[in-house]
Amino acid sequence: GRKGGHKGRARQYTSPEEIDAQLQAEKQKAREEEEQEEGGEGATGDPKKDKKSLDSDESDEDDEDYQQKRKGVEGLIDIENPNRVIQTTKKVTQLDLDGPKELSRREREEIEKQKAKERYMKMHLAGKTEQAKADLARLAIIRKQREEAARKKEEERK
């Protein structure tokens, strides 16, 4: 047979309980950051840390240390790159749903195409397009032929 993995160590999987605990710790941390931004310094965040379990405290501290440690001199230098886009999350209250929505080129072209098609159909139904005129002329010829055929049948019957 086959042997196990080349590392020589058994794989360890994270249990669903640990994953849930980590997610809750991240949510709690996000809430604390929002509260601190709104005006509460460290005093509002301390009671919430007391409420957490020991496991979530340890993972929360690890996450904070990871975010504070930056590669090289990133923490020392403030970067002002005009081309750098900073992702900012907007709250639901800040969203402007009534404002004008910018459409992409493809969306604009699709809307223009639909409007042009609607205009053409209106003109066609009114009989103003070349194709509508040709159709009406053909219909007139067919009606005349049918009337003549009906007359011939009547004459034959008489």
Tab-separated table of N, CA and C in Angstrom:
chain	number	residue	atom	x	y	z
A	1	GLY	N	0.491	-1.128	0.000
A	1	GLY	CA	0.000	0.000	0.000
A	1	GLY	C	0.586	1.345	0.000
A	2	ARG	N	-0.366	2.185	0.194
A	2	ARG	CA	-0.006	3.602	0.181
A	2	ARG	C	0.216	4.079	1.601
A	3	LYS	N	1.117	4.988	1.701
A	3	LYS	CA	1.371	5.595	3.002
A	3	LYS	C	0.573	6.882	3.111
A	4	GLY	N	0.595	7.483	4.273
A	4	GLY	CA	-0.141	8.721	4.507
A	4	GLY	C	0.500	9.904	3.797
A	5	GLY	N	0.207	11.082	4.270
A	5	GLY	CA	0.746	12.289	3.667
A	5	GLY	C	2.247	12.378	3.839
A	6	HIS	N	2.911	13.122	3.003
A	6	HIS	CA	4.361	13.207	3.036
A	6	HIS	C	4.875	14.016	4.223
A	7	LYS	N	4.004	14.724	4.912
A	7	LYS	CA	4.433	15.521	6.055
A	7	LYS	C	4.673	14.638	7.281
A	8	GLY	N	4.036	13.512	7.371
A	8	GLY	CA	4.240	12.617	8.470
A	8	GLY	C	3.435	12.967	9.700
A	9	ARG	N	2.470	13.835	9.547
A	9	ARG	CA	1.686	14.291	10.676
A	9	ARG	C	0.206	14.135	10.347
A	10	ALA	N	-0.601	13.804	11.348
A	10	ALA	CA	-2.039	13.662	11.104
A	10	ALA	C	-2.665	15.045	10.909
A	11	ARG	N	-3.649	15.111	10.072
A	11	ARG	CA	-4.322	16.378	9.820
A	11	ARG	C	-5.220	16.735	10.992
A	12	GLN	N	-5.291	18.034	11.276
A	12	GLN	CA	-6.159	18.508	12.354
A	12	GLN	C	-7.225	19.396	11.740
A	13	TYR	N	-8.468	19.105	12.045
A	13	TYR	CA	-9.580	19.884	11.508
A	13	TYR	C	-10.186	20.734	12.613
A	14	THR	N	-10.631	21.925	12.248
A	14	THR	CA	-11.260	22.815	13.209
A	14	THR	C	-12.694	22.359	13.430
A	15	SER	N	-13.086	22.274	14.682
A	15	SER	CA	-14.447	21.829	14.979
A	15	SER	C	-15.426	22.970	14.719
A	16	PRO	N	-16.688	22.632	14.424
A	16	PRO	CA	-17.688	23.679	14.163
A	16	PRO	C	-17.867	24.629	15.352
A	17	GLU	N	-17.695	24.114	16.584
A	17	GLU	CA	-17.843	24.975	17.760
A	17	GLU	C	-16.759	26.040	17.779
A	18	GLU	N	-15.527	25.649	17.429
A	18	GLU	CA	-14.428	26.610	17.412
A	18	GLU	C	-14.654	27.670	16.337
A	19	ILE	N	-15.161	27.240	15.181
A	19	ILE	CA	-15.438	28.196	14.108
A	19	ILE	C	-16.487	29.196	14.555
A	20	ASP	N	-17.566	28.719	15.192
A	20	ASP	CA	-18.607	29.616	15.689
A	20	ASP	C	-18.046	30.590	16.714
A	21	ALA	N	-17.185	30.096	17.608
A	21	ALA	CA	-16.592	30.954	18.629
A	21	ALA	C	-15.739	32.045	17.983
A	22	GLN	N	-14.986	31.686	16.956
A	22	GLN	CA	-14.147	32.675	16.276
A	22	GLN	C	-15.001	33.721	15.572
A	23	LEU	N	-16.077	33.301	14.913
A	23	LEU	CA	-16.955	34.255	14.227
A	23	LEU	C	-17.593	35.220	15.210
A	24	GLN	N	-18.036	34.690	16.363
A	24	GLN	CA	-18.645	35.560	17.359
A	24	GLN	C	-17.622	36.538	17.928
A	25	ALA	N	-16.395	36.089	18.085
A	25	ALA	CA	-15.353	36.986	18.578
A	25	ALA	C	-15.108	38.118	17.593
A	26	GLU	N	-15.097	37.806	16.301
A	26	GLU	CA	-14.892	38.837	15.279
A	26	GLU	C	-16.045	39.826	15.270
A	27	LYS	N	-17.273	39.333	15.396
A	27	LYS	CA	-18.433	40.231	15.432
A	27	LYS	C	-18.371	41.146	16.649
A	28	GLN	N	-17.995	40.578	17.791
A	28	GLN	CA	-17.907	41.348	19.022
A	28	GLN	C	-16.842	42.429	18.881
A	29	LYS	N	-15.729	42.079	18.264
A	29	LYS	CA	-14.648	43.039	18.069
A	29	LYS	C	-15.110	44.185	17.161
A	30	ALA	N	-15.860	43.853	16.119
A	30	ALA	CA	-16.363	44.881	15.214
A	30	ALA	C	-17.314	45.817	15.953
A	31	ARG	N	-18.168	45.276	16.808
A	31	ARG	CA	-19.093	46.113	17.585
A	31	ARG	C	-18.318	47.058	18.501
A	32	GLU	N	-17.284	46.535	19.142
A	32	GLU	CA	-16.493	47.372	20.046
A	32	GLU	C	-15.819	48.501	19.290
A	33	GLU	N	-15.289	48.212	18.113
A	33	GLU	CA	-14.640	49.252	17.312
A	33	GLU	C	-15.634	50.330	16.918
A	34	GLU	N	-16.859	49.935	16.549
A	34	GLU	CA	-17.885	50.918	16.187
A	34	GLU	C	-18.231	51.801	17.377
A	35	GLU	N	-18.343	51.188	18.555
A	35	GLU	CA	-18.669	51.966	19.742
A	35	GLU	C	-17.542	52.923	20.082
A	36	GLN	N	-16.304	52.500	19.912
A	36	GLN	CA	-15.183	53.381	20.204
A	36	GLN	C	-15.134	54.533	19.212
A	37	GLU	N	-15.477	54.295	17.971
A	37	GLU	CA	-15.510	55.359	16.972
A	37	GLU	C	-16.616	56.356	17.252
A	38	GLU	N	-17.724	55.887	17.803
A	38	GLU	CA	-18.859	56.762	18.075
A	38	GLU	C	-18.607	57.682	19.255
A	39	GLY	N	-17.609	57.402	20.065
A	39	GLY	CA	-17.343	58.333	21.154
A	39	GLY	C	-16.850	57.677	22.410
A	40	GLY	N	-17.106	56.404	22.623
A	40	GLY	CA	-16.664	55.734	23.833
A	40	GLY	C	-15.210	55.344	23.674
A	41	GLU	N	-14.353	55.734	24.606
A	41	GLU	CA	-12.944	55.343	24.554
A	41	GLU	C	-12.805	53.902	24.987
A	42	GLY	N	-11.868	53.585	25.895
A	42	GLY	CA	-11.653	52.217	26.334
A	42	GLY	C	-12.658	51.772	27.377
A	43	ALA	N	-13.372	52.688	28.009
A	43	ALA	CA	-14.261	52.332	29.117
A	43	ALA	C	-15.437	51.494	28.649
A	44	THR	N	-15.991	51.772	27.484
A	44	THR	CA	-17.151	51.012	27.029
A	44	THR	C	-16.759	49.628	26.551
A	45	GLY	N	-15.517	49.446	26.086
A	45	GLY	CA	-15.101	48.155	25.574
A	45	GLY	C	-14.707	47.178	26.668
A	46	ASP	N	-14.258	47.638	27.833
A	46	ASP	CA	-13.784	46.751	28.886
A	46	ASP	C	-14.862	45.825	29.432
A	47	PRO	N	-16.088	46.293	29.755
A	47	PRO	CA	-17.086	45.369	30.278
A	47	PRO	C	-17.431	44.271	29.292
A	48	LYS	N	-17.400	44.549	28.030
A	48	LYS	CA	-17.756	43.532	27.043
A	48	LYS	C	-16.699	42.453	26.997
A	49	LYS	N	-15.426	42.798	27.215
A	49	LYS	CA	-14.374	41.783	27.223
A	49	LYS	C	-14.544	40.852	28.403
A	50	ASP	N	-15.053	41.384	29.538
A	50	ASP	CA	-15.279	40.538	30.708
A	50	ASP	C	-16.355	39.509	30.425
A	51	LYS	N	-17.312	39.821	29.577
A	51	LYS	CA	-18.425	38.913	29.281
A	51	LYS	C	-18.002	37.760	28.378
A	52	LYS	N	-16.914	37.933	27.616
A	52	LYS	CA	-16.487	36.903	26.665
A	52	LYS	C	-15.910	35.700	27.375
A	53	SER	N	-15.907	34.574	26.680
A	53	SER	CA	-15.298	33.373	27.232
A	53	SER	C	-13.780	33.460	27.079
A	54	LEU	N	-13.043	32.557	27.718
A	54	LEU	CA	-11.589	32.599	27.666
A	54	LEU	C	-11.070	32.336	26.264
A	55	ASP	N	-11.686	31.400	25.543
A	55	ASP	CA	-11.223	31.081	24.195
A	55	ASP	C	-11.336	32.284	23.268
A	56	SER	N	-12.452	32.991	23.328
A	56	SER	CA	-12.650	34.118	22.418
A	56	SER	C	-11.717	35.259	22.783
A	57	ASP	N	-11.340	35.410	24.096
A	57	ASP	CA	-10.396	36.453	24.485
A	57	ASP	C	-9.043	36.209	23.826
A	58	GLU	N	-8.599	34.958	23.866
A	58	GLU	CA	-7.294	34.656	23.306
A	58	GLU	C	-7.257	34.890	21.811
A	59	SER	N	-8.297	34.441	21.093
A	59	SER	CA	-8.303	34.627	19.638
A	59	SER	C	-8.458	36.097	19.288
A	60	ASP	N	-9.195	36.872	20.115
A	60	ASP	CA	-9.398	38.295	19.862
A	60	ASP	C	-8.072	39.035	19.986
A	61	GLU	N	-7.286	38.689	21.023
A	61	GLU	CA	-6.004	39.351	21.203
A	61	GLU	C	-5.061	39.013	20.056
A	62	ASP	N	-5.094	37.756	19.602
A	62	ASP	CA	-4.241	37.362	18.482
A	62	ASP	C	-4.595	38.163	17.243
A	63	ASP	N	-5.904	38.358	16.987
A	63	ASP	CA	-6.335	39.126	15.814
A	63	ASP	C	-5.850	40.569	15.904
A	64	GLU	N	-5.943	41.174	17.100
A	64	GLU	CA	-5.509	42.560	17.254
A	64	GLU	C	-4.006	42.682	17.020
A	65	ASP	N	-3.210	41.727	17.575
A	65	ASP	CA	-1.769	41.767	17.381
A	65	ASP	C	-1.432	41.649	15.905
A	66	TYR	N	-2.181	40.799	15.185
A	66	TYR	CA	-1.915	40.604	13.764
A	66	TYR	C	-2.193	41.887	12.985
A	67	GLN	N	-3.257	42.587	13.332
A	67	GLN	CA	-3.589	43.810	12.609
A	67	GLN	C	-2.604	44.924	12.933
A	68	GLN	N	-2.081	44.967	14.165
A	68	GLN	CA	-1.167	46.026	14.546
A	68	GLN	C	0.208	45.815	13.929
A	69	LYS	N	0.634	44.564	13.771
A	69	LYS	CA	1.940	44.285	13.182
A	69	LYS	C	1.832	44.418	11.677
A	70	ARG	N	2.587	45.349	11.124
A	70	ARG	CA	2.585	45.534	9.678
A	70	ARG	C	3.969	45.171	9.148
A	71	LYS	N	4.021	44.842	7.900
A	71	LYS	CA	5.289	44.440	7.301
A	71	LYS	C	6.211	45.661	7.162
A	72	GLY	N	7.459	45.472	7.448
A	72	GLY	CA	8.460	46.510	7.228
A	72	GLY	C	8.156	47.781	7.982
A	73	VAL	N	8.168	48.897	7.247
A	73	VAL	CA	7.952	50.208	7.865
A	73	VAL	C	6.571	50.762	7.562
A	74	GLU	N	5.616	49.889	7.225
A	74	GLU	CA	4.268	50.359	6.899
A	74	GLU	C	3.656	51.140	8.041
A	75	GLY	N	3.898	50.681	9.292
A	75	GLY	CA	3.321	51.356	10.447
A	75	GLY	C	3.916	52.712	10.699
A	76	LEU	N	5.119	52.967	10.199
A	76	LEU	CA	5.800	54.234	10.460
A	76	LEU	C	5.489	55.290	9.425
A	77	ILE	N	5.179	54.889	8.216
A	77	ILE	CA	4.995	55.834	7.120
A	77	ILE	C	3.513	55.938	6.776
A	78	ASP	N	3.011	57.179	6.693
A	78	ASP	CA	1.639	57.404	6.226
A	78	ASP	C	1.677	57.528	4.714
A	79	ILE	N	0.934	56.653	4.053
A	79	ILE	CA	0.943	56.629	2.593
A	79	ILE	C	-0.187	57.500	2.082
A	80	GLU	N	0.140	58.399	1.171
A	80	GLU	CA	-0.885	59.225	0.532
A	80	GLU	C	-0.816	58.991	-0.968
A	81	ASN	N	-1.286	57.852	-1.380
A	81	ASN	CA	-1.280	57.497	-2.795
A	81	ASN	C	-2.640	57.849	-3.369
A	82	PRO	N	-2.725	58.793	-4.306
A	82	PRO	CA	-4.034	59.174	-4.864
A	82	PRO	C	-4.688	58.055	-5.660
A	83	ASN	N	-3.898	57.092	-6.148
A	83	ASN	CA	-4.456	55.988	-6.928
A	83	ASN	C	-4.955	54.858	-6.053
A	84	ARG	N	-4.597	54.866	-4.773
A	84	ARG	CA	-4.998	53.788	-3.882
A	84	ARG	C	-6.439	53.990	-3.451
A	85	VAL	N	-7.253	52.991	-3.676
A	85	VAL	CA	-8.664	53.066	-3.304
A	85	VAL	C	-8.824	52.406	-1.945
A	86	ILE	N	-9.316	53.164	-0.984
A	86	ILE	CA	-9.530	52.618	0.347
A	86	ILE	C	-10.968	52.142	0.433
A	87	GLN	N	-11.130	50.875	0.818
A	87	GLN	CA	-12.468	50.309	0.926
A	87	GLN	C	-13.144	50.873	2.170
A	88	THR	N	-14.256	51.548	1.972
A	88	THR	CA	-15.003	52.070	3.113
A	88	THR	C	-16.380	51.435	3.096
A	89	THR	N	-16.772	50.933	4.247
A	89	THR	CA	-18.095	50.325	4.339
A	89	THR	C	-19.091	51.388	4.744
A	90	LYS	N	-20.224	51.398	4.070
A	90	LYS	CA	-21.260	52.370	4.373
A	90	LYS	C	-22.344	51.709	5.202
A	91	LYS	N	-22.896	52.493	6.092
A	91	LYS	CA	-24.013	51.995	6.875
A	91	LYS	C	-25.282	52.136	6.051
A	92	VAL	N	-26.313	51.429	6.454
A	92	VAL	CA	-27.572	51.458	5.708
A	92	VAL	C	-28.148	52.867	5.693
A	93	THR	N	-27.933	53.614	6.767
A	93	THR	CA	-28.479	54.978	6.842
A	93	THR	C	-27.746	55.917	5.905
A	94	GLN	N	-26.508	55.573	5.533
A	94	GLN	CA	-25.730	56.446	4.661
A	94	GLN	C	-25.976	56.185	3.184
A	95	LEU	N	-26.603	55.075	2.858
A	95	LEU	CA	-26.818	54.732	1.447
A	95	LEU	C	-27.776	55.725	0.805
A	96	ASP	N	-27.439	56.146	-0.406
A	96	ASP	CA	-28.270	57.098	-1.136
A	96	ASP	C	-28.995	56.339	-2.241
A	97	LEU	N	-30.198	55.861	-1.925
A	97	LEU	CA	-30.951	55.071	-2.898
A	97	LEU	C	-31.691	55.949	-3.901
A	98	ASP	N	-32.008	57.186	-3.513
A	98	ASP	CA	-32.784	58.059	-4.395
A	98	ASP	C	-31.912	58.788	-5.403
A	99	GLY	N	-30.615	58.822	-5.179
A	99	GLY	CA	-29.712	59.554	-6.056
A	99	GLY	C	-29.641	58.930	-7.434
A	100	PRO	N	-29.058	59.648	-8.392
A	100	PRO	CA	-28.944	59.117	-9.756
A	100	PRO	C	-27.979	57.942	-9.790
A	101	LYS	N	-28.402	56.876	-10.448
A	101	LYS	CA	-27.581	55.671	-10.537
A	101	LYS	C	-26.819	55.716	-11.857
A	102	GLU	N	-25.515	55.547	-11.779
A	102	GLU	CA	-24.701	55.557	-12.994
A	102	GLU	C	-24.762	54.182	-13.644
A	103	LEU	N	-25.067	54.174	-14.943
A	103	LEU	CA	-25.180	52.919	-15.675
A	103	LEU	C	-23.885	52.659	-16.436
A	104	SER	N	-23.603	51.398	-16.642
A	104	SER	CA	-22.435	51.051	-17.439
A	104	SER	C	-22.760	51.263	-18.920
A	105	ARG	N	-21.730	51.227	-19.732
A	105	ARG	CA	-21.919	51.458	-21.176
A	105	ARG	C	-22.846	50.401	-21.762
A	106	ARG	N	-22.656	49.153	-21.358
A	106	ARG	CA	-23.505	48.080	-21.906
A	106	ARG	C	-24.952	48.265	-21.495
A	107	GLU	N	-25.185	48.660	-20.239
A	107	GLU	CA	-26.564	48.872	-19.786
A	107	GLU	C	-27.214	50.021	-20.548
A	108	ARG	N	-26.449	51.121	-20.737
A	108	ARG	CA	-26.991	52.260	-21.500
A	108	ARG	C	-27.342	51.840	-22.922
A	109	GLU	N	-26.438	51.102	-23.566
A	109	GLU	CA	-26.695	50.659	-24.939
A	109	GLU	C	-27.910	49.739	-25.007
A	110	GLU	N	-28.072	48.882	-24.017
A	110	GLU	CA	-29.217	47.968	-23.990
A	110	GLU	C	-30.522	48.751	-23.860
A	111	ILE	N	-30.524	49.754	-22.995
A	111	ILE	CA	-31.735	50.576	-22.813
A	111	ILE	C	-32.041	51.352	-24.086
A	112	GLU	N	-31.007	51.916	-24.721
A	112	GLU	CA	-31.223	52.650	-25.976
A	112	GLU	C	-31.771	51.728	-27.058
A	113	LYS	N	-31.256	50.503	-27.107
A	113	LYS	CA	-31.718	49.544	-28.111
A	113	LYS	C	-33.197	49.213	-27.895
A	114	GLN	N	-33.591	49.027	-26.629
A	114	GLN	CA	-34.992	48.722	-26.330
A	114	GLN	C	-35.898	49.890	-26.697
A	115	LYS	N	-35.455	51.108	-26.381
A	115	LYS	CA	-36.272	52.283	-26.710
A	115	LYS	C	-36.412	52.440	-28.224
A	116	ALA	N	-35.323	52.203	-28.947
A	116	ALA	CA	-35.389	52.313	-30.410
A	116	ALA	C	-36.341	51.266	-30.981
A	117	LYS	N	-36.309	50.061	-30.409
A	117	LYS	CA	-37.207	49.007	-30.875
A	117	LYS	C	-38.662	49.382	-30.614
A	118	GLU	N	-38.939	49.966	-29.435
A	118	GLU	CA	-40.305	50.391	-29.123
A	118	GLU	C	-40.770	51.487	-30.075
A	119	ARG	N	-39.886	52.451	-30.358
A	119	ARG	CA	-40.248	53.529	-31.301
A	119	ARG	C	-40.556	52.953	-32.680
A	120	TYR	N	-39.729	51.995	-33.123
A	120	TYR	CA	-39.942	51.391	-34.434
A	120	TYR	C	-41.278	50.663	-34.483
A	121	MET	N	-41.613	49.930	-33.399
A	121	MET	CA	-42.881	49.193	-33.387
A	121	MET	C	-44.072	50.154	-33.432
A	122	LYS	N	-43.973	51.287	-32.732
A	122	LYS	CA	-45.064	52.272	-32.780
A	122	LYS	C	-45.227	52.828	-34.185
A	123	MET	N	-44.098	53.148	-34.811
A	123	MET	CA	-44.155	53.662	-36.189
A	123	MET	C	-44.695	52.588	-37.128
A	124	HIS	N	-44.290	51.351	-36.902
A	124	HIS	CA	-44.725	50.248	-37.759
A	124	HIS	C	-46.230	50.046	-37.635
A	125	LEU	N	-46.740	50.096	-36.421
A	125	LEU	CA	-48.183	49.926	-36.232
A	125	LEU	C	-48.971	51.090	-36.830
A	126	ALA	N	-48.347	52.270	-36.826
A	126	ALA	CA	-49.015	53.436	-37.423
A	126	ALA	C	-48.917	53.406	-38.946
A	127	GLY	N	-48.066	52.520	-39.497
A	127	GLY	CA	-47.941	52.403	-40.950
A	127	GLY	C	-47.009	53.431	-41.546
A	128	LYS	N	-46.075	53.937	-40.788
A	128	LYS	CA	-45.180	54.985	-41.279
A	128	LYS	C	-43.815	54.458	-41.724
A	129	THR	N	-43.496	53.206	-41.439
A	129	THR	CA	-42.191	52.686	-41.843
A	129	THR	C	-42.280	52.079	-43.234
A	130	GLU	N	-41.111	51.889	-43.858
A	130	GLU	CA	-41.056	51.318	-45.206
A	130	GLU	C	-41.619	49.901	-45.207
A	131	GLN	N	-41.253	49.136	-44.198
A	131	GLN	CA	-41.710	47.752	-44.132
A	131	GLN	C	-43.231	47.703	-43.949
A	132	ALA	N	-43.770	48.607	-43.126
A	132	ALA	CA	-45.224	48.632	-42.906
A	132	ALA	C	-45.952	49.000	-44.199
A	133	LYS	N	-45.387	49.948	-44.944
A	133	LYS	CA	-46.008	50.343	-46.214
A	133	LYS	C	-46.002	49.175	-47.201
A	134	ALA	N	-44.888	48.446	-47.254
A	134	ALA	CA	-44.803	47.302	-48.157
A	134	ALA	C	-45.806	46.219	-47.738
A	135	ASP	N	-45.928	45.989	-46.412
A	135	ASP	CA	-46.887	44.999	-45.922
A	135	ASP	C	-48.314	45.387	-46.285
A	136	LEU	N	-48.648	46.660	-46.120
A	136	LEU	CA	-50.005	47.122	-46.436
A	136	LEU	C	-50.290	46.989	-47.933
A	137	ALA	N	-49.283	47.273	-48.763
A	137	ALA	CA	-49.462	47.128	-50.205
A	137	ALA	C	-49.705	45.655	-50.557
A	138	ARG	N	-48.933	44.749	-49.951
A	138	ARG	CA	-49.127	43.322	-50.197
A	138	ARG	C	-50.519	42.876	-49.763
A	139	LEU	N	-50.960	43.364	-48.618
A	139	LEU	CA	-52.300	43.007	-48.139
A	139	LEU	C	-53.388	43.495	-49.094
A	140	ALA	N	-53.186	44.691	-49.615
A	140	ALA	CA	-54.178	45.225	-50.557
A	140	ALA	C	-54.250	44.340	-51.806
A	141	ILE	N	-53.090	43.914	-52.318
A	141	ILE	CA	-53.067	43.049	-53.509
A	141	ILE	C	-53.760	41.721	-53.213
A	142	ILE	N	-53.487	41.134	-52.064
A	142	ILE	CA	-54.097	39.848	-51.696
A	142	ILE	C	-55.609	39.990	-51.564
A	143	ARG	N	-56.060	41.101	-50.972
A	143	ARG	CA	-57.515	41.315	-50.837
A	143	ARG	C	-58.179	41.399	-52.217
A	144	LYS	N	-57.532	42.122	-53.139
A	144	LYS	CA	-58.097	42.234	-54.485
A	144	LYS	C	-58.176	40.859	-55.154
A	145	GLN	N	-57.120	40.055	-55.006
A	145	GLN	CA	-57.121	38.724	-55.607
A	145	GLN	C	-58.234	37.866	-55.017
A	146	ARG	N	-58.424	37.949	-53.702
A	146	ARG	CA	-59.479	37.152	-53.069
A	146	ARG	C	-60.860	37.615	-53.514
A	147	GLU	N	-61.054	38.947	-53.640
A	147	GLU	CA	-62.349	39.454	-54.114
A	147	GLU	C	-62.625	38.962	-55.532
A	148	GLU	N	-61.616	38.975	-56.389
A	148	GLU	CA	-61.788	38.505	-57.761
A	148	GLU	C	-62.129	37.016	-57.782
A	149	ALA	N	-61.441	36.235	-56.927
A	149	ALA	CA	-61.714	34.806	-56.859
A	149	ALA	C	-63.141	34.571	-56.368
A	150	ALA	N	-63.611	35.372	-55.402
A	150	ALA	CA	-64.980	35.228	-54.903
A	150	ALA	C	-65.987	35.579	-55.995
A	151	ARG	N	-65.703	36.616	-56.761
A	151	ARG	CA	-66.607	36.990	-57.871
A	151	ARG	C	-66.687	35.873	-58.912
A	152	LYS	N	-65.545	35.286	-59.269
A	152	LYS	CA	-65.528	34.207	-60.252
A	152	LYS	C	-66.347	33.020	-59.772
A	153	LYS	N	-66.259	32.702	-58.488
A	153	LYS	CA	-67.032	31.576	-57.940
A	153	LYS	C	-68.520	31.870	-58.026
A	154	GLU	N	-68.900	33.125	-57.722
A	154	GLU	CA	-70.317	33.502	-57.796
A	154	GLU	C	-70.836	33.415	-59.228
A	155	GLU	N	-70.006	33.858	-60.178
A	155	GLU	CA	-70.411	33.802	-61.585
A	155	GLU	C	-70.579	32.345	-62.029
A	156	GLU	N	-69.690	31.485	-61.586
A	156	GLU	CA	-69.791	30.073	-61.962
A	156	GLU	C	-71.038	29.443	-61.371
A	157	ARG	N	-71.422	29.845	-60.152
A	157	ARG	CA	-72.612	29.297	-59.510
A	157	ARG	C	-73.861	29.755	-60.272
A	158	LYS	N	-73.860	31.023	-60.706
A	158	LYS	CA	-75.033	31.535	-61.427
A	158	LYS	C	-75.141	30.847	-62.772
